[in-house]
PDB file of C-alpha atoms in Angstrom:
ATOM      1  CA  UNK B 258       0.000   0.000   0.000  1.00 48.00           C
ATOM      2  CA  UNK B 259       1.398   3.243  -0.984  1.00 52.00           C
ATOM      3  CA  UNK B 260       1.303   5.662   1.951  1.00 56.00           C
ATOM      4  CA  UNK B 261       3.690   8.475   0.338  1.00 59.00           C
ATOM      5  CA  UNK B 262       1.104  11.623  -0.030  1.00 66.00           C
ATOM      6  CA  UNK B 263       3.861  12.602  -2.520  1.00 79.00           C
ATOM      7  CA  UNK B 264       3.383   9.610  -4.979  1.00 88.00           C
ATOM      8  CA  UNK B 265       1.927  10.082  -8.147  1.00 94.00           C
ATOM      9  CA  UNK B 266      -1.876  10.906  -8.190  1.00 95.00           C
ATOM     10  CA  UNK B 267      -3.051   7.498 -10.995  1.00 94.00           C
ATOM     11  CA  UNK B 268      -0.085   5.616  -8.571  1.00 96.00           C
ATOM     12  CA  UNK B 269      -2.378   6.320  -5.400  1.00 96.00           C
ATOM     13  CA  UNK B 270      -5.836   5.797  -7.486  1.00 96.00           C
ATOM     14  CA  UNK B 271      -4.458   2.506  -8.678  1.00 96.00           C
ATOM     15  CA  UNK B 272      -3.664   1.283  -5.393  1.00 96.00           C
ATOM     16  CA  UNK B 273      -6.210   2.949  -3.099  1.00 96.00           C
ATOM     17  CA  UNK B 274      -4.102   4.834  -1.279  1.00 95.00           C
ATOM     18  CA  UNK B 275      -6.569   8.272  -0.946  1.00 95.00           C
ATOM     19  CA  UNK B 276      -8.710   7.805   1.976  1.00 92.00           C
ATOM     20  CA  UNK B 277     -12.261   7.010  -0.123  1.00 96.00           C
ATOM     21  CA  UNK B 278     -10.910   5.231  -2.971  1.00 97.00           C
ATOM     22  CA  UNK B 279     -14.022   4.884  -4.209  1.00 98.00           C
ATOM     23  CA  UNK B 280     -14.093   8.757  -4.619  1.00 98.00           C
ATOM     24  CA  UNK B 281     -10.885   9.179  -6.078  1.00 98.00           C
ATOM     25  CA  UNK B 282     -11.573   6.086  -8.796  1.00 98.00           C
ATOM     26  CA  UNK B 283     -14.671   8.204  -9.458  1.00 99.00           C
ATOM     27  CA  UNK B 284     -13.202  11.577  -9.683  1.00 99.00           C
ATOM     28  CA  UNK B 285     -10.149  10.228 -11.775  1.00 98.00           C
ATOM     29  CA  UNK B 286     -12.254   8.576 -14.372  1.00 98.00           C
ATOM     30  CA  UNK B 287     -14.936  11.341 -14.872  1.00 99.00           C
ATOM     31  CA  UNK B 288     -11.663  13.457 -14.857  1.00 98.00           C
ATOM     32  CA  UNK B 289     -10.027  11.628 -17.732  1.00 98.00           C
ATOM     33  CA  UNK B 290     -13.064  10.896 -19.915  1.00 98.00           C
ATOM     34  CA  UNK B 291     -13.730  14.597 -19.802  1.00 98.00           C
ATOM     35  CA  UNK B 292     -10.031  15.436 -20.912  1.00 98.00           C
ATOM     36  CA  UNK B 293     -10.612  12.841 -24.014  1.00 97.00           C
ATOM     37  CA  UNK B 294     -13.878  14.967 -24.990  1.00 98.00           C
ATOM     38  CA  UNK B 295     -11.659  18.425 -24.816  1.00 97.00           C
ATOM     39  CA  UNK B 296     -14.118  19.027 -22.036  1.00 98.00           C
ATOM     40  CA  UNK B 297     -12.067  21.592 -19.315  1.00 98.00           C
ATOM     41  CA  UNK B 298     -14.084  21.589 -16.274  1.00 99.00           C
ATOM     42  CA  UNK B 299     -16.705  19.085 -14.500  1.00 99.00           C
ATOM     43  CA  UNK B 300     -18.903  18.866 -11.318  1.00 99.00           C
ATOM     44  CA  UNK B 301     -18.564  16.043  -8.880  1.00 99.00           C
ATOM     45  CA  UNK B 302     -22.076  15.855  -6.328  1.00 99.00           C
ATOM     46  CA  UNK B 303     -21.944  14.213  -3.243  1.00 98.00           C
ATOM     47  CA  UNK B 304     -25.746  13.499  -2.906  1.00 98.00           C
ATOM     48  CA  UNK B 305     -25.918  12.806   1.516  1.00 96.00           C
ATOM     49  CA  UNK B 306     -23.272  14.258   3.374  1.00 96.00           C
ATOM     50  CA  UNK B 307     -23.875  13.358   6.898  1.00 92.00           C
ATOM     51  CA  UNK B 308     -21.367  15.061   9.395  1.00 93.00           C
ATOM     52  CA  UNK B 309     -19.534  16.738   6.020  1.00 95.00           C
ATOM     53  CA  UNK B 310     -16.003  14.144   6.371  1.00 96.00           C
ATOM     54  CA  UNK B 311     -16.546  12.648   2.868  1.00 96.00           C
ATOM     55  CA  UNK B 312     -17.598  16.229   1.384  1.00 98.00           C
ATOM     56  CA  UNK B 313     -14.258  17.591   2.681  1.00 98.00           C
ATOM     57  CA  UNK B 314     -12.545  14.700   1.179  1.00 98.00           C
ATOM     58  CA  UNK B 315     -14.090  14.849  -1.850  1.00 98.00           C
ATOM     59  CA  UNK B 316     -13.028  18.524  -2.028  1.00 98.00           C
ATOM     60  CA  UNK B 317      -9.224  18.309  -1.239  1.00 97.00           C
ATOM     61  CA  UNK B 318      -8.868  15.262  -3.884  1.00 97.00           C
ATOM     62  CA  UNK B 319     -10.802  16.750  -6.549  1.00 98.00           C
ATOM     63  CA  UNK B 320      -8.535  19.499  -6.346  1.00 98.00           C
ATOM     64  CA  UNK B 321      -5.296  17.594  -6.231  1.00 98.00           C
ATOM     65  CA  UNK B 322      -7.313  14.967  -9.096  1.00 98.00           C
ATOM     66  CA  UNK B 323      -7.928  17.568 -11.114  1.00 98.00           C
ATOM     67  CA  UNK B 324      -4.898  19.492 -11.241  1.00 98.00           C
ATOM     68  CA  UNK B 325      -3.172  16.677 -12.190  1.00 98.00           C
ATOM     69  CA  UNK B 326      -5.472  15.665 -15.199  1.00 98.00           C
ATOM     70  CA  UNK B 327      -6.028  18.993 -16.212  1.00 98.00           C
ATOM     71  CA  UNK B 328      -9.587  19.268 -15.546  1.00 98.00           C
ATOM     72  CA  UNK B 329     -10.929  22.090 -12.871  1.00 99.00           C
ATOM     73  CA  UNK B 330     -13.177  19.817 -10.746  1.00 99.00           C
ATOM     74  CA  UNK B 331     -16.377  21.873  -9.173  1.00 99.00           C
ATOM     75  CA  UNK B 332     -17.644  19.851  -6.294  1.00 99.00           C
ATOM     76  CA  UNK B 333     -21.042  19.983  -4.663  1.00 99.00           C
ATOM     77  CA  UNK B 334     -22.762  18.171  -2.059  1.00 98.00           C
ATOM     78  CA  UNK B 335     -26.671  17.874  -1.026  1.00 98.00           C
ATOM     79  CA  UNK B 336     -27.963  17.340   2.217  1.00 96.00           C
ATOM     80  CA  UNK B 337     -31.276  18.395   4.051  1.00 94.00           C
ATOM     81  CA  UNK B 338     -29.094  19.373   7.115  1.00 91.00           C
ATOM     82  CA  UNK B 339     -31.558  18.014   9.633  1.00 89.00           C
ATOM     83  CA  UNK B 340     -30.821  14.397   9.733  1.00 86.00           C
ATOM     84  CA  UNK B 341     -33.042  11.526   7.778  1.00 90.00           C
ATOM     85  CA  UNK B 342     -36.704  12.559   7.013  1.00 91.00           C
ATOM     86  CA  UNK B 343     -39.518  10.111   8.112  1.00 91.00           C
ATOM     87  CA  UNK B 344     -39.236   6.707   5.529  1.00 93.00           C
ATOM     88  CA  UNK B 345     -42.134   6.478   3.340  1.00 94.00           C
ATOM     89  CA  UNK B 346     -42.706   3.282   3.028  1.00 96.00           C
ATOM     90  CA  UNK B 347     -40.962   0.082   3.525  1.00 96.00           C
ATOM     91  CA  UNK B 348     -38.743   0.815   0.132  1.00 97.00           C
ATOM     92  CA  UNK B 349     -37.094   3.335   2.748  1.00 94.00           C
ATOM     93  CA  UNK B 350     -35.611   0.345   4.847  1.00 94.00           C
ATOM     94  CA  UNK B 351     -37.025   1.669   8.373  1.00 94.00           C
ATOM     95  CA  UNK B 352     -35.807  -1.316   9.933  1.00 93.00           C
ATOM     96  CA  UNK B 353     -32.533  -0.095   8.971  1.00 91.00           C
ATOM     97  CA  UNK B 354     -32.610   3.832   8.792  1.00 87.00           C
ATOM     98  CA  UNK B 355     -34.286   6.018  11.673  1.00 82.00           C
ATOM     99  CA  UNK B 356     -35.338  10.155  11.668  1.00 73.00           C
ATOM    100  CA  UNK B 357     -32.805  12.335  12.174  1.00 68.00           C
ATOM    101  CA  UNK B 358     -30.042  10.176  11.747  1.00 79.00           C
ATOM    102  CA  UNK B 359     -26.816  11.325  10.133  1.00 85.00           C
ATOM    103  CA  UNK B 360     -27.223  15.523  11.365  1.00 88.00           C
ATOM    104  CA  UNK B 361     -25.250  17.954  10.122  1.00 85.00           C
ATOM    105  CA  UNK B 362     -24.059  21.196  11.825  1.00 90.00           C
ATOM    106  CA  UNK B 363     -24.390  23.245   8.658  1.00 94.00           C
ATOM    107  CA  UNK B 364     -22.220  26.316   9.751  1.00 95.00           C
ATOM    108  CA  UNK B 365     -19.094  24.385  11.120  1.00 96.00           C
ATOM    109  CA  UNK B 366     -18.787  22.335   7.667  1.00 96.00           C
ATOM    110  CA  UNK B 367     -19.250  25.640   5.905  1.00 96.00           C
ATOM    111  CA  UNK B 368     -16.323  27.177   7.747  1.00 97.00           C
ATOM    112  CA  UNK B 369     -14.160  24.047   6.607  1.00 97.00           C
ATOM    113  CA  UNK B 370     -15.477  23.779   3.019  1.00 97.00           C
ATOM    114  CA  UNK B 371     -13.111  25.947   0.870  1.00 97.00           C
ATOM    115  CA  UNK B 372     -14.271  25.596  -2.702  1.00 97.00           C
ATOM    116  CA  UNK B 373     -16.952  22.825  -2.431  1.00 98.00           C
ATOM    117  CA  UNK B 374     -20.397  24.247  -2.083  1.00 97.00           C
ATOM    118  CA  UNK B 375     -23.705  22.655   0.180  1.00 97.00           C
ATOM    119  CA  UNK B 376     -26.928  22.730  -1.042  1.00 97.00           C
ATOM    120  CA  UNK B 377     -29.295  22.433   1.955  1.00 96.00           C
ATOM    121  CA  UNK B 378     -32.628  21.321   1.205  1.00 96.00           C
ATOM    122  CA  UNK B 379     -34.640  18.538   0.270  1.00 96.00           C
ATOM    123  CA  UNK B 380     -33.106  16.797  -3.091  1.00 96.00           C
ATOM    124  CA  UNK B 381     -36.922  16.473  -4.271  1.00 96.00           C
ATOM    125  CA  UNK B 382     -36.755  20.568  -4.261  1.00 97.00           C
ATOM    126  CA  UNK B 383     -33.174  21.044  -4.801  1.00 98.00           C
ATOM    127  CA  UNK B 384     -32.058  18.784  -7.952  1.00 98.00           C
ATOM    128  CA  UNK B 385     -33.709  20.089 -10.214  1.00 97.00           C
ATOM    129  CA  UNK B 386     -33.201  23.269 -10.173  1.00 97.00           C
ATOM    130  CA  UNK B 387     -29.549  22.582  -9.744  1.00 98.00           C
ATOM    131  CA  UNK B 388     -29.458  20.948 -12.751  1.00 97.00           C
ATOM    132  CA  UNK B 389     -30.912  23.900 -14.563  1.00 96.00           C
ATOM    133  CA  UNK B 390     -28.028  26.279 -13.631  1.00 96.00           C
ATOM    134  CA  UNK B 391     -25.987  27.788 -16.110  1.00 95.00           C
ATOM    135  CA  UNK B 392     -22.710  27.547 -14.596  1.00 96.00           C
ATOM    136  CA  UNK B 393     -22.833  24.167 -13.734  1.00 98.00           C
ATOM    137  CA  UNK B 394     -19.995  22.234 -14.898  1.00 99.00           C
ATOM    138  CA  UNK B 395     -21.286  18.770 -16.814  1.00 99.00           C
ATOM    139  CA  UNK B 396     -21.581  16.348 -13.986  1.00 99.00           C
ATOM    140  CA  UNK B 397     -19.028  13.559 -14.313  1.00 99.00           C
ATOM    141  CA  UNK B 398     -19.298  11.391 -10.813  1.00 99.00           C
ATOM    142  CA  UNK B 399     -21.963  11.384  -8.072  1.00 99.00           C
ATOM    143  CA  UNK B 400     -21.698   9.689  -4.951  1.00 99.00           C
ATOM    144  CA  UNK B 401     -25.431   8.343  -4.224  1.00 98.00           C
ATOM    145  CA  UNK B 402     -25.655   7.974  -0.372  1.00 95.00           C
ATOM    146  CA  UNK B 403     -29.262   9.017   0.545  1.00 94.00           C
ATOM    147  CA  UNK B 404     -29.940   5.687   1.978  1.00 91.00           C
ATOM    148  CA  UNK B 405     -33.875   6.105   1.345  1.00 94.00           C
ATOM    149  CA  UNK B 406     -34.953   4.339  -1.939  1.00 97.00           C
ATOM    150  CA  UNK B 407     -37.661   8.099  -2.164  1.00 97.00           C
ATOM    151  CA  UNK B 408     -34.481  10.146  -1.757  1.00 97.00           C
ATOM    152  CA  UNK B 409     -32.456   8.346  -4.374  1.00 98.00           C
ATOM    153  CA  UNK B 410     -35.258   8.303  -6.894  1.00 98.00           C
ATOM    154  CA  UNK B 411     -35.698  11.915  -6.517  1.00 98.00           C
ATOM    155  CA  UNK B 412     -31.827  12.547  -6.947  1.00 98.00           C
ATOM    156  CA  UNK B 413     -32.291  10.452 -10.158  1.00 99.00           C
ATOM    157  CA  UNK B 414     -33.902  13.810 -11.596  1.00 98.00           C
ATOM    158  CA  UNK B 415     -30.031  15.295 -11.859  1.00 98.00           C
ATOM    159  CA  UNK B 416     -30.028  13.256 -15.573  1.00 98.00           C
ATOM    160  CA  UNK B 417     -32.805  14.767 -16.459  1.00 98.00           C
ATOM    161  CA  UNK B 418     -30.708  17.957 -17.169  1.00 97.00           C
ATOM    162  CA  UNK B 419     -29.860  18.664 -20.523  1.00 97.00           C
ATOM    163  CA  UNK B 420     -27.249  16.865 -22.402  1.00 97.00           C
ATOM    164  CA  UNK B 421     -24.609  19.849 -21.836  1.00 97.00           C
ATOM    165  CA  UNK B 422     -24.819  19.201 -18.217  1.00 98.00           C
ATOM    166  CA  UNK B 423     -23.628  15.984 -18.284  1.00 98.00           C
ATOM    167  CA  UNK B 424     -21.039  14.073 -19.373  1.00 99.00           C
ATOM    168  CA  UNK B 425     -21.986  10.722 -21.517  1.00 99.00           C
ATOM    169  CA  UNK B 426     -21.132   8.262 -18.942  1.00 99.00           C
ATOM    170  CA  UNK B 427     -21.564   9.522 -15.306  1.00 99.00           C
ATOM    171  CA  UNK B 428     -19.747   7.483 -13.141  1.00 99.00           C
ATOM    172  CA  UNK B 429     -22.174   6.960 -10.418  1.00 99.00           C
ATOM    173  CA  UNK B 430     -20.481   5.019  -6.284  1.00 99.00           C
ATOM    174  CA  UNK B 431     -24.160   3.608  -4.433  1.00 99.00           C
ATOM    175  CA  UNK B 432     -23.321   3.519  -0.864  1.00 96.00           C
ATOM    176  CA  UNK B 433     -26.148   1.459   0.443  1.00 94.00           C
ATOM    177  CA  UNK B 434     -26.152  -1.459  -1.874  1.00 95.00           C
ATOM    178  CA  UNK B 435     -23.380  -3.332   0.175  1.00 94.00           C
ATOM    179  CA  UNK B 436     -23.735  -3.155   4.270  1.00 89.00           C
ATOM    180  CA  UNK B 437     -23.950  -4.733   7.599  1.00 89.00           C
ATOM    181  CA  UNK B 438     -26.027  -7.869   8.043  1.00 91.00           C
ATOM    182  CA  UNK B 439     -28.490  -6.261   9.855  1.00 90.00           C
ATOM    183  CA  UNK B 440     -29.834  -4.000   6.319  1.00 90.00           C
ATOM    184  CA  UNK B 441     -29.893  -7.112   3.722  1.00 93.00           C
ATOM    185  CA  UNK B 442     -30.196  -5.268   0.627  1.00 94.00           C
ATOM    186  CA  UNK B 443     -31.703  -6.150  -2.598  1.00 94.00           C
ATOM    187  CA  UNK B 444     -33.266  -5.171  -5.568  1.00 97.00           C
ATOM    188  CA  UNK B 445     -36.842  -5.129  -3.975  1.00 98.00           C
ATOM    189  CA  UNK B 446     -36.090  -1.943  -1.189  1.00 97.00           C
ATOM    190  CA  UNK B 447     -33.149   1.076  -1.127  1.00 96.00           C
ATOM    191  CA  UNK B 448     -30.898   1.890  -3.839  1.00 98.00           C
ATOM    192  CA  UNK B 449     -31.057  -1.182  -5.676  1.00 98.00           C
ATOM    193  CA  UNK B 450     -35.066  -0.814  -6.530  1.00 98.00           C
ATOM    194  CA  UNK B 451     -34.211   2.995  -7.498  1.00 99.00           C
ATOM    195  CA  UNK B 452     -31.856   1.750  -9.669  1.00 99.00           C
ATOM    196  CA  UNK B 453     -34.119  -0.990 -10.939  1.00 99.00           C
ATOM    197  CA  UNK B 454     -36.816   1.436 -11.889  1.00 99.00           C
ATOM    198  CA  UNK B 455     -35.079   4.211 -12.875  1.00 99.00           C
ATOM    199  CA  UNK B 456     -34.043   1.702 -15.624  1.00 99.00           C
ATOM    200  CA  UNK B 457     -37.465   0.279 -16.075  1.00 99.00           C
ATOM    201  CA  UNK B 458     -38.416   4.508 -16.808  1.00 98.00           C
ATOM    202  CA  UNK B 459     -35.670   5.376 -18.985  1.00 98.00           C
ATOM    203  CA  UNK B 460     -34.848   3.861 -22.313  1.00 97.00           C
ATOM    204  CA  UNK B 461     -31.815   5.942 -23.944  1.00 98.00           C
ATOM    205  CA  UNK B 462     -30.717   6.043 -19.923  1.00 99.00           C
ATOM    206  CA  UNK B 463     -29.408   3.419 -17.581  1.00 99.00           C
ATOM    207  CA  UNK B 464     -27.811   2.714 -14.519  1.00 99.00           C
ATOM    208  CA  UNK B 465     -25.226  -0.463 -14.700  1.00 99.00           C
ATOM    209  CA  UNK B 466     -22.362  -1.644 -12.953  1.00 98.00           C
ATOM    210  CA  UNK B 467     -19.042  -1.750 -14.045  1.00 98.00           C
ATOM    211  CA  UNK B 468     -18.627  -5.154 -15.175  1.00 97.00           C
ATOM    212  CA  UNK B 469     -15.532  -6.966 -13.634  1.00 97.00           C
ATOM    213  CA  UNK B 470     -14.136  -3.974 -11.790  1.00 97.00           C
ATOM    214  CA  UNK B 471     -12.339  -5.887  -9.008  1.00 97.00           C
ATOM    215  CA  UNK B 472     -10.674  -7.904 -11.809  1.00 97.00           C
ATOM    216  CA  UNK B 473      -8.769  -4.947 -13.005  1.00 96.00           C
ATOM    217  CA  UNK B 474      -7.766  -3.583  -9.351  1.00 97.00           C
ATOM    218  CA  UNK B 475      -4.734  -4.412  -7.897  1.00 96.00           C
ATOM    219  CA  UNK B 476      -6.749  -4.081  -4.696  1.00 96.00           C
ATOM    220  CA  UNK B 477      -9.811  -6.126  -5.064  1.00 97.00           C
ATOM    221  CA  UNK B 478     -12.509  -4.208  -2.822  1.00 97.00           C
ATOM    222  CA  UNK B 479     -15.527  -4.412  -1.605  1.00 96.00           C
ATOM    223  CA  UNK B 480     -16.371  -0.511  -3.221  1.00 97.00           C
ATOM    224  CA  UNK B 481     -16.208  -2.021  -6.600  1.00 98.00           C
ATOM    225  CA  UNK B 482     -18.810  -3.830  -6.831  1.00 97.00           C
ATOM    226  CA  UNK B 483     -20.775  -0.407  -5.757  1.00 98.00           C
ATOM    227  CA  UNK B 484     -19.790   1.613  -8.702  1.00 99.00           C
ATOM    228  CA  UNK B 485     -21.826   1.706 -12.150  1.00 99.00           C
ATOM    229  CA  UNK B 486     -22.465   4.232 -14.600  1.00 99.00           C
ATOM    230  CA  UNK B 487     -24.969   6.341 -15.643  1.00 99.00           C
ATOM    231  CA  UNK B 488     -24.848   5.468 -20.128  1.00 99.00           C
ATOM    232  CA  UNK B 489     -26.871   8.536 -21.686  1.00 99.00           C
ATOM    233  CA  UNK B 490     -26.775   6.830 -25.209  1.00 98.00           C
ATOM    234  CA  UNK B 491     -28.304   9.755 -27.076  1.00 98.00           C
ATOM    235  CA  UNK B 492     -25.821  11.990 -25.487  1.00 98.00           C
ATOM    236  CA  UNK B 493     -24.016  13.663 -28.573  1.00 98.00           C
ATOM    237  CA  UNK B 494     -20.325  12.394 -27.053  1.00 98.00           C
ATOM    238  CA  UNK B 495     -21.356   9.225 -26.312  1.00 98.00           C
ATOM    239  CA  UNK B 496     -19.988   7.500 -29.475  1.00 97.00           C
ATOM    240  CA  UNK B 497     -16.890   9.555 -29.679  1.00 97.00           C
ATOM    241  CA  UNK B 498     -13.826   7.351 -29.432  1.00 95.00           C
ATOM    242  CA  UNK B 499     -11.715   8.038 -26.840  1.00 94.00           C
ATOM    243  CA  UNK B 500      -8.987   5.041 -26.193  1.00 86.00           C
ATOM    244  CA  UNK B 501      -6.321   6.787 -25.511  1.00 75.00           C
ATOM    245  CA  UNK B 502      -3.958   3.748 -26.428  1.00 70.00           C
ATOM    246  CA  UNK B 503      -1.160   4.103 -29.416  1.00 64.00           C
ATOM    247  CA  UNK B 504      -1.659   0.681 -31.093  1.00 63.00           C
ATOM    248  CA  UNK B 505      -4.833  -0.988 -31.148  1.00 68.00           C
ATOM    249  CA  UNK B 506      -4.660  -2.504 -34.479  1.00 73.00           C
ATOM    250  CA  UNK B 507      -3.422  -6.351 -33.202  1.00 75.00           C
ATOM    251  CA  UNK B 508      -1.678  -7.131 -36.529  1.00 78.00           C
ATOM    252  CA  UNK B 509      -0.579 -10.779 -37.444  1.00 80.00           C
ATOM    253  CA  UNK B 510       2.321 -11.221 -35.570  1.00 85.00           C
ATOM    254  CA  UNK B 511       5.836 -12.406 -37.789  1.00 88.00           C
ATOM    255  CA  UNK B 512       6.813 -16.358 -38.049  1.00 85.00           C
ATOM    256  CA  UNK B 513       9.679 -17.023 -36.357  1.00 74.00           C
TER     257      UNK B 513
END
């Protein structure tokens, strides 16, 4: 494990040495894919920020991330400030979530936050708008960790914005897919179902893992298996090429 803060950024990425890899993979991907496009800046969302730790991560390696890719990284993060609203239904997992779990003191993260910005509100009030802004960077990786299936469904609404606000794959980290014994999810309850019918409600849009990640980490981990992308196939980059490798052509190789 590299522990040198002074290593090379992809070196640390590649062998999860930043302290939410999953974060970093995220960040570095969106970061690259948006460098291929000649795209220069993106937006990164945390969507449920709790306490504000991950949000302040997120903040210091998009900057170091992005500086070294060459792509300014704008990073946001939602919250409703107050702690988890009442579940819904049983979708919501109340056996595993309670009200007003997860509070934020609002003014002490602001004081830390440096060029990350809070959105404080409901995400069923504050998305879309959001979306809608004109300075808004396209949105290349999203951390979903709303742990209601309501909440997640109404942070879907973010791909509703317009093409420009978005880049053609939006790499997309689902906390609350993978957990302790006690919350036993599946594709019938939480993120999983949001996912599910998002997908079922969308057909040039879907949600899908990234096949075999942990097969191409030198770290096998359990994060991988939580990451999937957001494919917009109507997107008007989403068929641009952009393999960045020299020789791809595999020609017959000489007799001896």
């Amino acid at each position: 494990m590299i522990r040198d803060g002074n290593a090379p950024v992809e070196e640390k990425i590649n062998f999860d040495a930043y302290p939410r890899p999953h974060f970093a993979y995220g960040v570095h991907r969106a970061a690259m894919q948006a460098k291929a496009l000649d795209i220069d800046a993106i937006s990164v969302i945390e969507f449920g920020c709790a306490g504000g730790n991950g949000l302040l991560a997120l903040e210091a390696m998009a900057l170091e991330i992005g500086k070294d890719v060459g792509v300014r990284v704008d990073v946001y993060g939602f919250d409703i400030g107050e702690g988890l609203p009442k579940p819904l239904d049983y979708r919501d997992l109340p056996y595993a979530w309670k009200m007003e779990q997860f509070k934020m003191d609002v003014p002490k993260l602001e004081a830390r936050l440096t060029t990350a910005q809070l959105v404080i509100g409901d995400v069923a009030d504050t998305v879309e708008p959001f979306g809608q802004r004109e300075d808004l960077a396209p949105v290349g990786f999203i951390s979903f960790d709303l742990d209601f299936y309501s909440s997640t469904m109404a942070a879907f609404k973010i791909f509703d914005a317009e093409s420009t606000k978005m880049l053609p794959r939006v790499y997309c980290y689902f906390d609350d897919i993978i957990g302790p014994d006690n919350e036993l999810h599946c594709e019938y309850v939480g993120e999983l179902l949001a996912i599910k019918d998002f997908n079922k409600s969308k057909s040039t849009k879907k949600i899908a893992q990234i096949n075999g990640l942990s097969w191409k980490r030198y770290i096998p981990a359990p994060w991988n298996d939580s990451m999937f992308i957001m494919h917009a196939f109507e997107h008007p980059l989403y068929g641009v090429y952009i393999d960045t490798k020299v020789d791809m052509d595999l020609a017959l190789e000489p007799t001896s």
